[in-house]
CSV table of C-alpha atoms and ligand atoms in Angstrom, one decimal:
chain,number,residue,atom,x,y,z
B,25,UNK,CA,25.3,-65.2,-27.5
B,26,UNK,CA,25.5,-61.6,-29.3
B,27,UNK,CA,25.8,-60.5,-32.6
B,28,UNK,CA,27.9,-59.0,-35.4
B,29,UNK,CA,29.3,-55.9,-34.5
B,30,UNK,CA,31.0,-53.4,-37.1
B,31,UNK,CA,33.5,-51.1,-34.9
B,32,UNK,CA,34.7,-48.1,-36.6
B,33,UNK,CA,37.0,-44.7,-36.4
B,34,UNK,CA,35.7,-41.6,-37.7
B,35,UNK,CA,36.9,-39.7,-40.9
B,36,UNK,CA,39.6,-37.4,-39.2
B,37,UNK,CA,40.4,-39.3,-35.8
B,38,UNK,CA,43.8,-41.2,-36.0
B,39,UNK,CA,43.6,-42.8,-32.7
B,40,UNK,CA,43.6,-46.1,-32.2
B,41,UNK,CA,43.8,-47.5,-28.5
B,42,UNK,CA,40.3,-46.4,-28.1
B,43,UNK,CA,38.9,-48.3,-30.7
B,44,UNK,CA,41.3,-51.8,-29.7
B,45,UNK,CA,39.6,-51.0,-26.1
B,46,UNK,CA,36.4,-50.8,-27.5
B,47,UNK,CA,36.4,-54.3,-29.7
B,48,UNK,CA,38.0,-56.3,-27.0
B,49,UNK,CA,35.1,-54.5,-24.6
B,50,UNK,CA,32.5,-56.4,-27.2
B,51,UNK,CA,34.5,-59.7,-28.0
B,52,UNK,CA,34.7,-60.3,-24.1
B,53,UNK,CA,30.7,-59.9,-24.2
B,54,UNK,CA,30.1,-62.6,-27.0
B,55,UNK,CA,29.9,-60.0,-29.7
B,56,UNK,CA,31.7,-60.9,-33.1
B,57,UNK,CA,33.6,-57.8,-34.2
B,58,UNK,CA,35.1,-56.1,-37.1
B,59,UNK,CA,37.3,-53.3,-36.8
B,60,UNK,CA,37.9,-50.8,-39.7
B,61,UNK,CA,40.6,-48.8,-37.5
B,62,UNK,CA,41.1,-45.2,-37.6
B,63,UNK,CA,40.4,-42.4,-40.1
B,64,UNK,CA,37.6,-44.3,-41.9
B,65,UNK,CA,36.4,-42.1,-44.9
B,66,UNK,CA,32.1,-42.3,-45.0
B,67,UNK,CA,32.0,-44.3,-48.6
B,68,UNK,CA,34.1,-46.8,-46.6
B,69,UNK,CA,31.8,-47.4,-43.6
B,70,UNK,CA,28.8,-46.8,-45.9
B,71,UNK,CA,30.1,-49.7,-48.2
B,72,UNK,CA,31.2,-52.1,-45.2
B,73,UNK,CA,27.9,-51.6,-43.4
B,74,UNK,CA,26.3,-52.8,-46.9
B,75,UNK,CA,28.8,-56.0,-47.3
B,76,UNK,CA,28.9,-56.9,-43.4
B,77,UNK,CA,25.3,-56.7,-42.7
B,78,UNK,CA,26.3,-56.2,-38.8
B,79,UNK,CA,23.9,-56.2,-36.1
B,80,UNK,CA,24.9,-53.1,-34.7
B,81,UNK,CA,27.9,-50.4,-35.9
B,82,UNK,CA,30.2,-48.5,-33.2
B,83,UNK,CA,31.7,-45.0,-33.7
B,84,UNK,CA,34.6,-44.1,-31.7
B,85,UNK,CA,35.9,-40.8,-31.8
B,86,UNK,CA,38.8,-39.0,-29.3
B,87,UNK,CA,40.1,-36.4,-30.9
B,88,UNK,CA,37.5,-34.0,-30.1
B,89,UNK,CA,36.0,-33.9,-33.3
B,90,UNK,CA,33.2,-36.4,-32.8
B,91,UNK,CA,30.2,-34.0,-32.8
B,92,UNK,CA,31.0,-32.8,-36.5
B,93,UNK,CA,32.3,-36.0,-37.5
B,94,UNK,CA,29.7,-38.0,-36.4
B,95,UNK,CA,27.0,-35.9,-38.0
B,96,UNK,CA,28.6,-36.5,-41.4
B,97,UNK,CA,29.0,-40.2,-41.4
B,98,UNK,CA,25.2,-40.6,-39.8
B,99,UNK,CA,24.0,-39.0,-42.9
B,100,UNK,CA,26.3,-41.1,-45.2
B,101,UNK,CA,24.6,-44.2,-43.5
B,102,UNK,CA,20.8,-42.6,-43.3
B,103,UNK,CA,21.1,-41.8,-46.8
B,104,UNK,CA,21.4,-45.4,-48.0
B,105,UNK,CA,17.8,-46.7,-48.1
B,106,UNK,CA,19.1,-50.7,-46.9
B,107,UNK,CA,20.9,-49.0,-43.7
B,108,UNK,CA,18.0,-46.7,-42.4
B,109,UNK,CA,17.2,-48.9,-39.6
B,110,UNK,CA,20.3,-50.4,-39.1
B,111,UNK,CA,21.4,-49.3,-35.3
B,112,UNK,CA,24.0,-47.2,-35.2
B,113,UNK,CA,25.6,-45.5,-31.9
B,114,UNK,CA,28.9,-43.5,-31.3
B,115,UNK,CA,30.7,-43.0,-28.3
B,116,UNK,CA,34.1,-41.5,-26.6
B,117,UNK,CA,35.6,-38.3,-26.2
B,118,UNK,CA,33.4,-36.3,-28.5
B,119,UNK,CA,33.9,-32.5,-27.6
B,120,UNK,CA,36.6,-31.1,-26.2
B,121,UNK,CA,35.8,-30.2,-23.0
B,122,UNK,CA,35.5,-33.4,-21.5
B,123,UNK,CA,31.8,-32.3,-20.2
B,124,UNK,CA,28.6,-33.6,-21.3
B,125,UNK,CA,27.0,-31.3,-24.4
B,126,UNK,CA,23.3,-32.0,-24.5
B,127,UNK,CA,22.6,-30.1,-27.9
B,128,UNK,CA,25.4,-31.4,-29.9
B,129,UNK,CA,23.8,-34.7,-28.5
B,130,UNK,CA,20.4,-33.9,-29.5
B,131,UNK,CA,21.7,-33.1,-32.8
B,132,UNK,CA,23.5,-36.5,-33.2
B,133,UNK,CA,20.2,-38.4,-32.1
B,134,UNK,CA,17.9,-36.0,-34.3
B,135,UNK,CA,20.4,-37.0,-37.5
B,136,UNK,CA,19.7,-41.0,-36.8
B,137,UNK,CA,21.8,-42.2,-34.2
B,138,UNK,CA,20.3,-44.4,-31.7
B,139,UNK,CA,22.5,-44.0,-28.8
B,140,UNK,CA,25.2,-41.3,-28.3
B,141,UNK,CA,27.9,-41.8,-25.4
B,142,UNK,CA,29.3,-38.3,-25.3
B,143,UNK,CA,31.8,-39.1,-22.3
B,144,UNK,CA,32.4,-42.6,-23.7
B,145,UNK,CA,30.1,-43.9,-20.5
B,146,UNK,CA,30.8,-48.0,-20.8
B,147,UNK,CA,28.2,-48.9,-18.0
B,148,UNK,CA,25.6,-47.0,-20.0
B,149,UNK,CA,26.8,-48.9,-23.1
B,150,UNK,CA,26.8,-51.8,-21.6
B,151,UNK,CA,23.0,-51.1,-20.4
B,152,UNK,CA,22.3,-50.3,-24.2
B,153,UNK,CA,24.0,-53.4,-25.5
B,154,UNK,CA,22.0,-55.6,-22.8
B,155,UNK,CA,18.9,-54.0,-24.0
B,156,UNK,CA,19.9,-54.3,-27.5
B,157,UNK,CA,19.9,-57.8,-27.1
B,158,UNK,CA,17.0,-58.7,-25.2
B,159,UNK,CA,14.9,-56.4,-28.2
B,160,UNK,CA,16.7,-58.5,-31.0
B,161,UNK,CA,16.1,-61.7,-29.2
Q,209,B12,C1,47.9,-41.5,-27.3
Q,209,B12,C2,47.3,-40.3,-27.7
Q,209,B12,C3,47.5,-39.8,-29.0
Q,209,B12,C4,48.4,-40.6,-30.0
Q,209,B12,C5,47.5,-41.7,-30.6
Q,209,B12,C6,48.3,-42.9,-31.0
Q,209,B12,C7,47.4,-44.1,-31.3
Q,209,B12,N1,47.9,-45.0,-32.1
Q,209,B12,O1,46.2,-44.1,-30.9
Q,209,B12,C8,48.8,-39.5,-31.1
Q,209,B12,C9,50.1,-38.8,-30.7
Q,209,B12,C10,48.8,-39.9,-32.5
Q,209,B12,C11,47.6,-38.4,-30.8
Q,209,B12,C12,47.3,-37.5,-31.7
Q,209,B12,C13,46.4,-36.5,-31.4
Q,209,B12,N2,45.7,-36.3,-30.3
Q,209,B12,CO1,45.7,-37.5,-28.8
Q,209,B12,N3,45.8,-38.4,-27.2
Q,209,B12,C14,46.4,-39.5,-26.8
Q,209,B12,C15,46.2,-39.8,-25.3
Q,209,B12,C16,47.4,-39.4,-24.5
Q,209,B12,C17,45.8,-41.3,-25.0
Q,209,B12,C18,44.7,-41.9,-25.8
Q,209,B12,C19,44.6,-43.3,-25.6
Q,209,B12,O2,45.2,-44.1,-26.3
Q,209,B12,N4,43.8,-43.8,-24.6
Q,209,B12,C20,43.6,-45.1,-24.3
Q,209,B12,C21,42.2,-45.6,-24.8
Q,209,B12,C22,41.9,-47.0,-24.4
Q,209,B12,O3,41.2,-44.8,-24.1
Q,209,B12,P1,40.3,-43.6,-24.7
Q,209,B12,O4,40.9,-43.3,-26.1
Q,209,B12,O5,40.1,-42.6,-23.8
Q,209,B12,O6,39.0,-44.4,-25.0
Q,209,B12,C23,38.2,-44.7,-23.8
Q,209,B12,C24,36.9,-43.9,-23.7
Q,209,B12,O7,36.9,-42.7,-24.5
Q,209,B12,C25,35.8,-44.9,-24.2
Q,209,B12,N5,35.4,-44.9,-25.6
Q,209,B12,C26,36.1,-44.7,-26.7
Q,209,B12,N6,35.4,-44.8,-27.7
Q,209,B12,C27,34.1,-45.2,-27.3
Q,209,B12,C28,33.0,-45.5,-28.0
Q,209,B12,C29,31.8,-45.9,-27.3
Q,209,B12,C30,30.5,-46.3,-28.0
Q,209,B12,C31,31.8,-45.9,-25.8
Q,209,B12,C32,30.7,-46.2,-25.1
Q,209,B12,C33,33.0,-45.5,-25.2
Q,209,B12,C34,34.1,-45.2,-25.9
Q,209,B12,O8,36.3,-46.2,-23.9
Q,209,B12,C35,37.7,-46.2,-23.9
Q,209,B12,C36,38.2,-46.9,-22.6
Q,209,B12,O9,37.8,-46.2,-21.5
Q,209,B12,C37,44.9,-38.9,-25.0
Q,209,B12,C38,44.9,-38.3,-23.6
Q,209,B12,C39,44.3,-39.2,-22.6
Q,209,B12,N7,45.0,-39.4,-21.6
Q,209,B12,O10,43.3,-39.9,-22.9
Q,209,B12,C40,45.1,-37.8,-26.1
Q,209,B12,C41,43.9,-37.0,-26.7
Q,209,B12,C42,42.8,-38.1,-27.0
Q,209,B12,N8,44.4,-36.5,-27.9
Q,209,B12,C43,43.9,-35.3,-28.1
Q,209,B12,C44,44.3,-34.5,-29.3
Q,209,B12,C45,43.7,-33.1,-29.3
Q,209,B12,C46,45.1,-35.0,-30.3
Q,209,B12,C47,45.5,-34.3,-31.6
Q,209,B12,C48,44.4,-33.5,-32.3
Q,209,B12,C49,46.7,-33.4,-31.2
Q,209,B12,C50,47.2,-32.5,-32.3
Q,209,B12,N9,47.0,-31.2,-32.1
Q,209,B12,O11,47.8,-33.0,-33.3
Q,209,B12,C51,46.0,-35.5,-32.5
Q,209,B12,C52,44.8,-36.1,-33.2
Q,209,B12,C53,45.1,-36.2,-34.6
Q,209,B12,C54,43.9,-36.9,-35.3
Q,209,B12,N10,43.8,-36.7,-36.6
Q,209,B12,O12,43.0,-37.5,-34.7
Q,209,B12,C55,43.0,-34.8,-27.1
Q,209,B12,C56,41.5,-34.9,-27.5
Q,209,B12,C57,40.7,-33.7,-27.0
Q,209,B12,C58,39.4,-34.0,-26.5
Q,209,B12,N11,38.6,-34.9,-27.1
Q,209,B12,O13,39.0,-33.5,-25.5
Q,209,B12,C59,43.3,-35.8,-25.9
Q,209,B12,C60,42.2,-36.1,-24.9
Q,209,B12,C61,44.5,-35.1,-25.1
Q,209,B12,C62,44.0,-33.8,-24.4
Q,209,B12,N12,43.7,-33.9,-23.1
Q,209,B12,O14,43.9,-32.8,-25.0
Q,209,B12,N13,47.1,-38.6,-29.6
């Protein structure tokens, strides 16, 4: 069955359903989650992604400050050498046009991300996760 999967908020979003939505999505799939909530400062998921050891860490972020927010925890978790490989991918309502934004996503990918779900797309996560799998298998 899956893996250990670290589900986290980003530093300034305070909204939570999407990140209950998103660690029920996972449980239901065989995935083992933990779920720092909302607001999570970078020393925080930095430090948990250290202790936790999870296969693979989700971002959520709503609040339309994904794009920035994302970029700074990335680094945070790039900048540890034991977490440079560890896959990390973010998803939801990341601008705040509701629109796909190709360069803030380029950006995100370019800064170490390994998947990035700008509209919060769950079939396409769902394709990532399966593929995930089959490369950890
Ligand atoms: C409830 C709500 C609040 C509540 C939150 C309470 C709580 N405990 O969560 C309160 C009142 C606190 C709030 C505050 C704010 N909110 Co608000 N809020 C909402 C609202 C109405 C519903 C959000 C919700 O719970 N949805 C239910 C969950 C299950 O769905 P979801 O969040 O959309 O997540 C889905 C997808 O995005 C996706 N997804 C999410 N994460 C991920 C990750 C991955 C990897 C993938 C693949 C998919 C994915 O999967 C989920 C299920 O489909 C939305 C509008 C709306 N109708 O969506 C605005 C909304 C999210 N809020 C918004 C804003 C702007 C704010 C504020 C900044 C307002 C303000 N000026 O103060 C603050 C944010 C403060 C902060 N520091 O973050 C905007 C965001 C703008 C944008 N991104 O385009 C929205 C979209 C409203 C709008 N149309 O303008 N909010």
């Amino acid at each position: 069955m899956g893996g250990t999967v670290l589900v986290s908020g980003t530093l300034s979003d305070a909204h939570t359903w999407n990140l209950i939505y998103v660690h029920l999505f996972l449980e239901e799939r065989g995935y083992t989650v933990s779920n720092l909530g909302s607001c999570v400062p970078d020393d925080l998921l930095v430090r948990s992604c250290r202790e936790l050891r999870p296969d693979l860490v989700v971002l959520s972020s709503v609040n339309g400050h994904g794009f920035d927010d994302g970029l700074q925890a990335i680094g945070a978790i790039r900048a540890e050498p034991g977490l440079r490989h560890l896959p990390v991918v973010i998803g939801g309502k990341l601008g705040t046009d509701g629109l796909r934004n190709a360069g803030s996503t380029r950006r995100l990918l370019d800064a170490g991300f390994d998947a990035v779900f700008d509209t919060g797309d769950l079939g396409a996560f769902e394709l990532f996760l399966n593929r995930h799998r089959t490369a950890a298998a």
